[in-house]
Amino acid sequence: MKKKIVLLALALVMVSGVVFAAGGQSGGAASGASGTTTLKLWHHNNTANRMVPIENAARRFEQQNPGVKVEVEMVVNDAYKTKLKTVSSSPSDFPDVFHSWGGGWLRDFVDAGLVADITTEAQKVASIIGQNNLNFASYNGKIYGLPYITTSTVLYYNKDLFAKYNLPFPKTLAEMDNAAKVFIANGIIPFTVANRSKWPGAQYFVLLSMRYGGPDIFQRAIDKKVKFTDDAFIKAGDELLRQIKAGWFPAGANGLNSDQRQELAMFYQEKAAMIIMTSGTIGAIQEDAPEFFEKKLGIALYPAIDGAPGKATDLLAGGNVFSAAANSKSAISAKLVAFLATDIELQQALHATGAIPVPQTGIKPANPIMDDLVKQMGSATFIQNYIDQTLSAELAELHKDTTQALFGQTMTSRQAAEEMQKAFDK
Amino acid sequence: VDLLTQQRTKRIILNGVTVFLFLFPALLLYCSYTLNGIIRTFYFSTFQWNGIGSVSVRGVNIGLGNFAALMKDARFWRAVRNNFVLVIVSIVFQLSFGMILALIINTGNKGTKLFRTVYFMPLLLSTVATGTFWQLIYDPFSGIFNGVLKIISPNKPLSWLGSEEVVMFAVLFVTCWQYTPQYMILLRAGMTGISEELYEAATIDGASRGQQFWKITLPLLSGTLKTSAVLSIVGSLRYFDLFWVMTEGGPNGYSELMATFMYKKAFKEDRMGYGSSVAACMVIISFIVIAIFRYMTRDKEDQNS
């Protein structure tokens, strides 16, 4: 008898496990009692200094809008993309307000009819955030999202090293070439790059292409006005290969991991003089090497090339965007999106983590470097959205693969360009 | 008599119900996740679909179009080749080193307990931790490996994970380092099951240590060896984690495996249909390889059982 009870209990435990596993999914989606609207907000910012301000901003929005409850959920980067895609087939699980990077990735969701058109709500705040900030998620003249964080590609350099060898910061590529020669002769690598994840190295190719072909060269290629085999891309590839062969970058850069800040370590140890990364790296440098940050770090523009149409002030930038889901709650969701883009308290807190403020006025610079960066953005002659966000996901991967092959010197610039064009034509 | 048979049938039925009750939860899980997953993978693989929205609305059925494209995809074939290299390396090196280590710790000499613990340690680490610290060991500038190499040939840092020729060797070495202990433990467990009397008898008959190994240990371990080999083949064909952590299949696809290729296509490039066709190929290839292996080793199994 005793044995039977034990067996029964065991069976119960096993069965209940299955039942709970199946039942667990449905919880949480239900909206609150009558009169309250619950908005689910998903984002991917996994550091406390960004999570807490977003959470606080949600509370402020609730106070301003009685009857609205905002549930904030954080999911880390790659898992975030996968998770959002997974819930895209079941409307009840899809978040009401969600983070993305705009560009081609969000466009797939827009095409699937999952994202609300928030043009009217966006136009209301256009004077606060500026016209440039409306472009991160606009397709066919309609706006599907507003940035809450913007970042840009920044050239960081070690002021001490340039002073030590009496080098003014180069204004043209020819001057940069001289500086590189001096550094290499003294055993210092001009640019450090950790290219395992491929996008850090691709930035160099993108900047060179924008200098040789003019800042809108990629947009023109996407619009089929020029080909990906255009002279500008070939020249950019050839120049990059020349720099690689001349030793501008660490040997074996393709094996270094930027998530482990292997390239930044070389920068702090003064084994390398410069690095091109996004502005989010400012926070990382400040955290890793506060003394270096204060005394030696400077930011500059990637030099122009004599006789080429691109200017040094043509910048690369990108945004973290919030969009509203296309459902019965999209009007209030759109309001939350606009709120997050313009809330001064949230923007000030995010700015302290290396984000360029979205509102054009009212944010105090967090430190001198951020001040320089905001000025850089203010005087930009052209802002190109990050290429790997602009291209379709498939083309973006190929773009990164081919530039990584350039760094490995296993492809010529023409081969790389032809592969891009072939995939684009498909 | 009638009552007796009645009771017996009752017991058989009750037994059957009990067996079913106990198997049911596992069966339900197996069907809803594994089997359902495999069937849906094959279904998805016939679509051109980016994974957003439901497949029946957003997907375009292209029949075997994904498979046709896959057959012409050089990256995929490199991944298949790399998987088979991994299978061979796993069987040849991991199993044989595992055997050697198992023999050493099985001697019962002084200090073997310590070695057993030391050798076992790599398996206890999570793969992500293993991958991360081996990346640091392989670091071309501050890693240990190049620190040693620098003494031999200065000024030429070798990029272990960044070079297309070297990357496979570098990661394969780590997989061996990580998984050899697993086979050591399996084989050693098999060895403890062999009766000591057999060795005593062999010693009395004047058999040397080598003869004892070839004539007693190896034949009696064949079952364990076969299980280990199947584990190793299946594990290698669907291997993902260490390669993903250390190289993400790079540089330029030179350390790509089928699983990393599938992940990239399905989740990074948003080609869920194409990625599913890669997954479907993995199922087919694994099935064929295991079928062949089982067929080739079937005779010995009959002897054992």
JSON list of N, CA and C in Angstrom, two decimals, chain A residues 145-179:
[
{"chain": "A", "resi": 145, "resn": "GLY", "atom": "N", "xyz": [8.44, 54.90, -36.01]},
{"chain": "A", "resi": 145, "resn": "GLY", "atom": "CA", "xyz": [9.18, 54.79, -34.76]},
{"chain": "A", "resi": 145, "resn": "GLY", "atom": "C", "xyz": [9.98, 56.05, -34.53]},
{"chain": "A", "resi": 146, "resn": "LEU", "atom": "N", "xyz": [10.30, 56.31, -33.25]},
{"chain": "A", "resi": 146, "resn": "LEU", "atom": "CA", "xyz": [11.12, 57.46, -32.91]},
{"chain": "A", "resi": 146, "resn": "LEU", "atom": "C", "xyz": [12.30, 57.00, -32.07]},
{"chain": "A", "resi": 147, "resn": "PRO", "atom": "N", "xyz": [13.47, 57.61, -32.27]},
{"chain": "A", "resi": 147, "resn": "PRO", "atom": "CA", "xyz": [14.63, 57.21, -31.49]},
{"chain": "A", "resi": 147, "resn": "PRO", "atom": "C", "xyz": [14.51, 57.65, -30.04]},
{"chain": "A", "resi": 148, "resn": "TYR", "atom": "N", "xyz": [15.04, 56.85, -29.12]},
{"chain": "A", "resi": 148, "resn": "TYR", "atom": "CA", "xyz": [15.17, 57.32, -27.74]},
{"chain": "A", "resi": 148, "resn": "TYR", "atom": "C", "xyz": [16.64, 57.41, -27.34]},
{"chain": "A", "resi": 149, "resn": "ILE", "atom": "N", "xyz": [17.49, 56.77, -28.16]},
{"chain": "A", "resi": 149, "resn": "ILE", "atom": "CA", "xyz": [18.94, 56.90, -27.98]},
{"chain": "A", "resi": 149, "resn": "ILE", "atom": "C", "xyz": [19.51, 57.05, -29.38]},
{"chain": "A", "resi": 150, "resn": "THR", "atom": "N", "xyz": [20.41, 58.00, -29.58]},
{"chain": "A", "resi": 150, "resn": "THR", "atom": "CA", "xyz": [21.14, 57.98, -30.84]},
{"chain": "A", "resi": 150, "resn": "THR", "atom": "C", "xyz": [22.62, 57.84, -30.54]},
{"chain": "A", "resi": 151, "resn": "THR", "atom": "N", "xyz": [23.32, 57.17, -31.45]},
{"chain": "A", "resi": 151, "resn": "THR", "atom": "CA", "xyz": [24.77, 57.00, -31.30]},
{"chain": "A", "resi": 151, "resn": "THR", "atom": "C", "xyz": [25.40, 57.33, -32.64]},
{"chain": "A", "resi": 152, "resn": "SER", "atom": "N", "xyz": [26.70, 57.54, -32.65]},
{"chain": "A", "resi": 152, "resn": "SER", "atom": "CA", "xyz": [27.37, 57.78, -33.92]},
{"chain": "A", "resi": 152, "resn": "SER", "atom": "C", "xyz": [28.70, 57.04, -33.92]},
{"chain": "A", "resi": 153, "resn": "THR", "atom": "N", "xyz": [29.28, 56.93, -35.12]},
{"chain": "A", "resi": 153, "resn": "THR", "atom": "CA", "xyz": [30.60, 56.32, -35.23]},
{"chain": "A", "resi": 153, "resn": "THR", "atom": "C", "xyz": [31.64, 57.40, -34.95]},
{"chain": "A", "resi": 154, "resn": "VAL", "atom": "N", "xyz": [32.54, 57.11, -34.05]},
{"chain": "A", "resi": 154, "resn": "VAL", "atom": "CA", "xyz": [33.48, 58.12, -33.57]},
{"chain": "A", "resi": 154, "resn": "VAL", "atom": "C", "xyz": [34.91, 57.62, -33.76]},
{"chain": "A", "resi": 155, "resn": "LEU", "atom": "N", "xyz": [35.79, 58.53, -34.16]},
{"chain": "A", "resi": 155, "resn": "LEU", "atom": "CA", "xyz": [37.21, 58.20, -34.19]},
{"chain": "A", "resi": 155, "resn": "LEU", "atom": "C", "xyz": [37.81, 58.66, -32.85]},
{"chain": "A", "resi": 156, "resn": "TYR", "atom": "N", "xyz": [38.28, 57.73, -32.06]},
{"chain": "A", "resi": 156, "resn": "TYR", "atom": "CA", "xyz": [38.92, 58.05, -30.78]},
{"chain": "A", "resi": 156, "resn": "TYR", "atom": "C", "xyz": [40.43, 58.03, -30.99]},
{"chain": "A", "resi": 157, "resn": "TYR", "atom": "N", "xyz": [41.14, 58.95, -30.34]},
{"chain": "A", "resi": 157, "resn": "TYR", "atom": "CA", "xyz": [42.59, 58.88, -30.45]},
{"chain": "A", "resi": 157, "resn": "TYR", "atom": "C", "xyz": [43.25, 59.23, -29.12]},
{"chain": "A", "resi": 158, "resn": "ASN", "atom": "N", "xyz": [44.51, 58.81, -29.03]},
{"chain": "A", "resi": 158, "resn": "ASN", "atom": "CA", "xyz": [45.30, 59.05, -27.83]},
{"chain": "A", "resi": 158, "resn": "ASN", "atom": "C", "xyz": [46.06, 60.36, -28.03]},
{"chain": "A", "resi": 159, "resn": "LYS", "atom": "N", "xyz": [45.65, 61.41, -27.33]},
{"chain": "A", "resi": 159, "resn": "LYS", "atom": "CA", "xyz": [46.24, 62.74, -27.53]},
{"chain": "A", "resi": 159, "resn": "LYS", "atom": "C", "xyz": [47.74, 62.73, -27.21]},
{"chain": "A", "resi": 160, "resn": "ASP", "atom": "N", "xyz": [48.10, 61.95, -26.17]},
{"chain": "A", "resi": 160, "resn": "ASP", "atom": "CA", "xyz": [49.50, 61.88, -25.75]},
{"chain": "A", "resi": 160, "resn": "ASP", "atom": "C", "xyz": [50.42, 61.36, -26.84]},
{"chain": "A", "resi": 161, "resn": "LEU", "atom": "N", "xyz": [49.96, 60.29, -27.52]},
{"chain": "A", "resi": 161, "resn": "LEU", "atom": "CA", "xyz": [50.80, 59.68, -28.55]},
{"chain": "A", "resi": 161, "resn": "LEU", "atom": "C", "xyz": [51.02, 60.64, -29.71]},
{"chain": "A", "resi": 162, "resn": "PHE", "atom": "N", "xyz": [49.95, 61.36, -30.09]},
{"chain": "A", "resi": 162, "resn": "PHE", "atom": "CA", "xyz": [50.11, 62.32, -31.19]},
{"chain": "A", "resi": 162, "resn": "PHE", "atom": "C", "xyz": [51.06, 63.45, -30.78]},
{"chain": "A", "resi": 163, "resn": "ALA", "atom": "N", "xyz": [50.96, 63.88, -29.53]},
{"chain": "A", "resi": 163, "resn": "ALA", "atom": "CA", "xyz": [51.85, 64.94, -29.06]},
{"chain": "A", "resi": 163, "resn": "ALA", "atom": "C", "xyz": [53.29, 64.46, -28.99]},
{"chain": "A", "resi": 164, "resn": "LYS", "atom": "N", "xyz": [53.46, 63.22, -28.55]},
{"chain": "A", "resi": 164, "resn": "LYS", "atom": "CA", "xyz": [54.80, 62.66, -28.37]},
{"chain": "A", "resi": 164, "resn": "LYS", "atom": "C", "xyz": [55.59, 62.67, -29.67]},
{"chain": "A", "resi": 165, "resn": "TYR", "atom": "N", "xyz": [54.90, 62.39, -30.81]},
{"chain": "A", "resi": 165, "resn": "TYR", "atom": "CA", "xyz": [55.60, 62.36, -32.09]},
{"chain": "A", "resi": 165, "resn": "TYR", "atom": "C", "xyz": [55.35, 63.63, -32.91]},
{"chain": "A", "resi": 166, "resn": "ASN", "atom": "N", "xyz": [54.92, 64.69, -32.22]},
{"chain": "A", "resi": 166, "resn": "ASN", "atom": "CA", "xyz": [54.68, 65.99, -32.86]},
{"chain": "A", "resi": 166, "resn": "ASN", "atom": "C", "xyz": [53.76, 65.93, -34.06]},
{"chain": "A", "resi": 167, "resn": "LEU", "atom": "N", "xyz": [52.68, 65.16, -33.93]},
{"chain": "A", "resi": 167, "resn": "LEU", "atom": "CA", "xyz": [51.76, 65.04, -35.05]},
{"chain": "A", "resi": 167, "resn": "LEU", "atom": "C", "xyz": [50.47, 65.79, -34.74]},
{"chain": "A", "resi": 168, "resn": "PRO", "atom": "N", "xyz": [50.10, 66.76, -35.59]},
{"chain": "A", "resi": 168, "resn": "PRO", "atom": "CA", "xyz": [48.76, 67.33, -35.44]},
{"chain": "A", "resi": 168, "resn": "PRO", "atom": "C", "xyz": [47.76, 66.29, -35.93]},
{"chain": "A", "resi": 169, "resn": "PHE", "atom": "N", "xyz": [46.50, 66.36, -35.46]},
{"chain": "A", "resi": 169, "resn": "PHE", "atom": "CA", "xyz": [45.58, 65.32, -35.92]},
{"chain": "A", "resi": 169, "resn": "PHE", "atom": "C", "xyz": [45.29, 65.50, -37.41]},
{"chain": "A", "resi": 170, "resn": "PRO", "atom": "N", "xyz": [45.45, 64.42, -38.22]},
{"chain": "A", "resi": 170, "resn": "PRO", "atom": "CA", "xyz": [45.36, 64.52, -39.68]},
{"chain": "A", "resi": 170, "resn": "PRO", "atom": "C", "xyz": [43.99, 65.01, -40.16]},
{"chain": "A", "resi": 171, "resn": "LYS", "atom": "N", "xyz": [44.04, 65.92, -41.17]},
{"chain": "A", "resi": 171, "resn": "LYS", "atom": "CA", "xyz": [42.80, 66.42, -41.76]},
{"chain": "A", "resi": 171, "resn": "LYS", "atom": "C", "xyz": [42.48, 65.67, -43.05]},
{"chain": "A", "resi": 172, "resn": "THR", "atom": "N", "xyz": [43.52, 65.12, -43.70]},
{"chain": "A", "resi": 172, "resn": "THR", "atom": "CA", "xyz": [43.30, 64.40, -44.95]},
{"chain": "A", "resi": 172, "resn": "THR", "atom": "C", "xyz": [43.91, 63.00, -44.83]},
{"chain": "A", "resi": 173, "resn": "LEU", "atom": "N", "xyz": [43.54, 62.14, -45.78]},
{"chain": "A", "resi": 173, "resn": "LEU", "atom": "CA", "xyz": [44.05, 60.78, -45.74]},
{"chain": "A", "resi": 173, "resn": "LEU", "atom": "C", "xyz": [45.56, 60.74, -45.95]},
{"chain": "A", "resi": 174, "resn": "ALA", "atom": "N", "xyz": [46.07, 61.71, -46.77]},
{"chain": "A", "resi": 174, "resn": "ALA", "atom": "CA", "xyz": [47.51, 61.76, -47.02]},
{"chain": "A", "resi": 174, "resn": "ALA", "atom": "C", "xyz": [48.25, 62.05, -45.71]},
{"chain": "A", "resi": 175, "resn": "GLU", "atom": "N", "xyz": [47.69, 62.98, -44.91]},
{"chain": "A", "resi": 175, "resn": "GLU", "atom": "CA", "xyz": [48.30, 63.29, -43.61]},
{"chain": "A", "resi": 175, "resn": "GLU", "atom": "C", "xyz": [48.21, 62.09, -42.68]},
{"chain": "A", "resi": 176, "resn": "MET", "atom": "N", "xyz": [47.07, 61.39, -42.76]},
{"chain": "A", "resi": 176, "resn": "MET", "atom": "CA", "xyz": [46.88, 60.20, -41.94]},
{"chain": "A", "resi": 176, "resn": "MET", "atom": "C", "xyz": [47.94, 59.15, -42.28]},
{"chain": "A", "resi": 177, "resn": "ASP", "atom": "N", "xyz": [48.25, 59.06, -43.58]},
{"chain": "A", "resi": 177, "resn": "ASP", "atom": "CA", "xyz": [49.25, 58.11, -44.04]},
{"chain": "A", "resi": 177, "resn": "ASP", "atom": "C", "xyz": [50.61, 58.41, -43.40]},
{"chain": "A", "resi": 178, "resn": "ASN", "atom": "N", "xyz": [50.97, 59.71, -43.35]},
{"chain": "A", "resi": 178, "resn": "ASN", "atom": "CA", "xyz": [52.23, 60.10, -42.71]},
{"chain": "A", "resi": 178, "resn": "ASN", "atom": "C", "xyz": [52.24, 59.72, -41.23]},
{"chain": "A", "resi": 179, "resn": "ALA", "atom": "N", "xyz": [51.13, 60.04, -40.56]},
{"chain": "A", "resi": 179, "resn": "ALA", "atom": "CA", "xyz": [51.04, 59.73, -39.14]},
{"chain": "A", "resi": 179, "resn": "ALA", "atom": "C", "xyz": [51.18, 58.22, -38.92]}
]
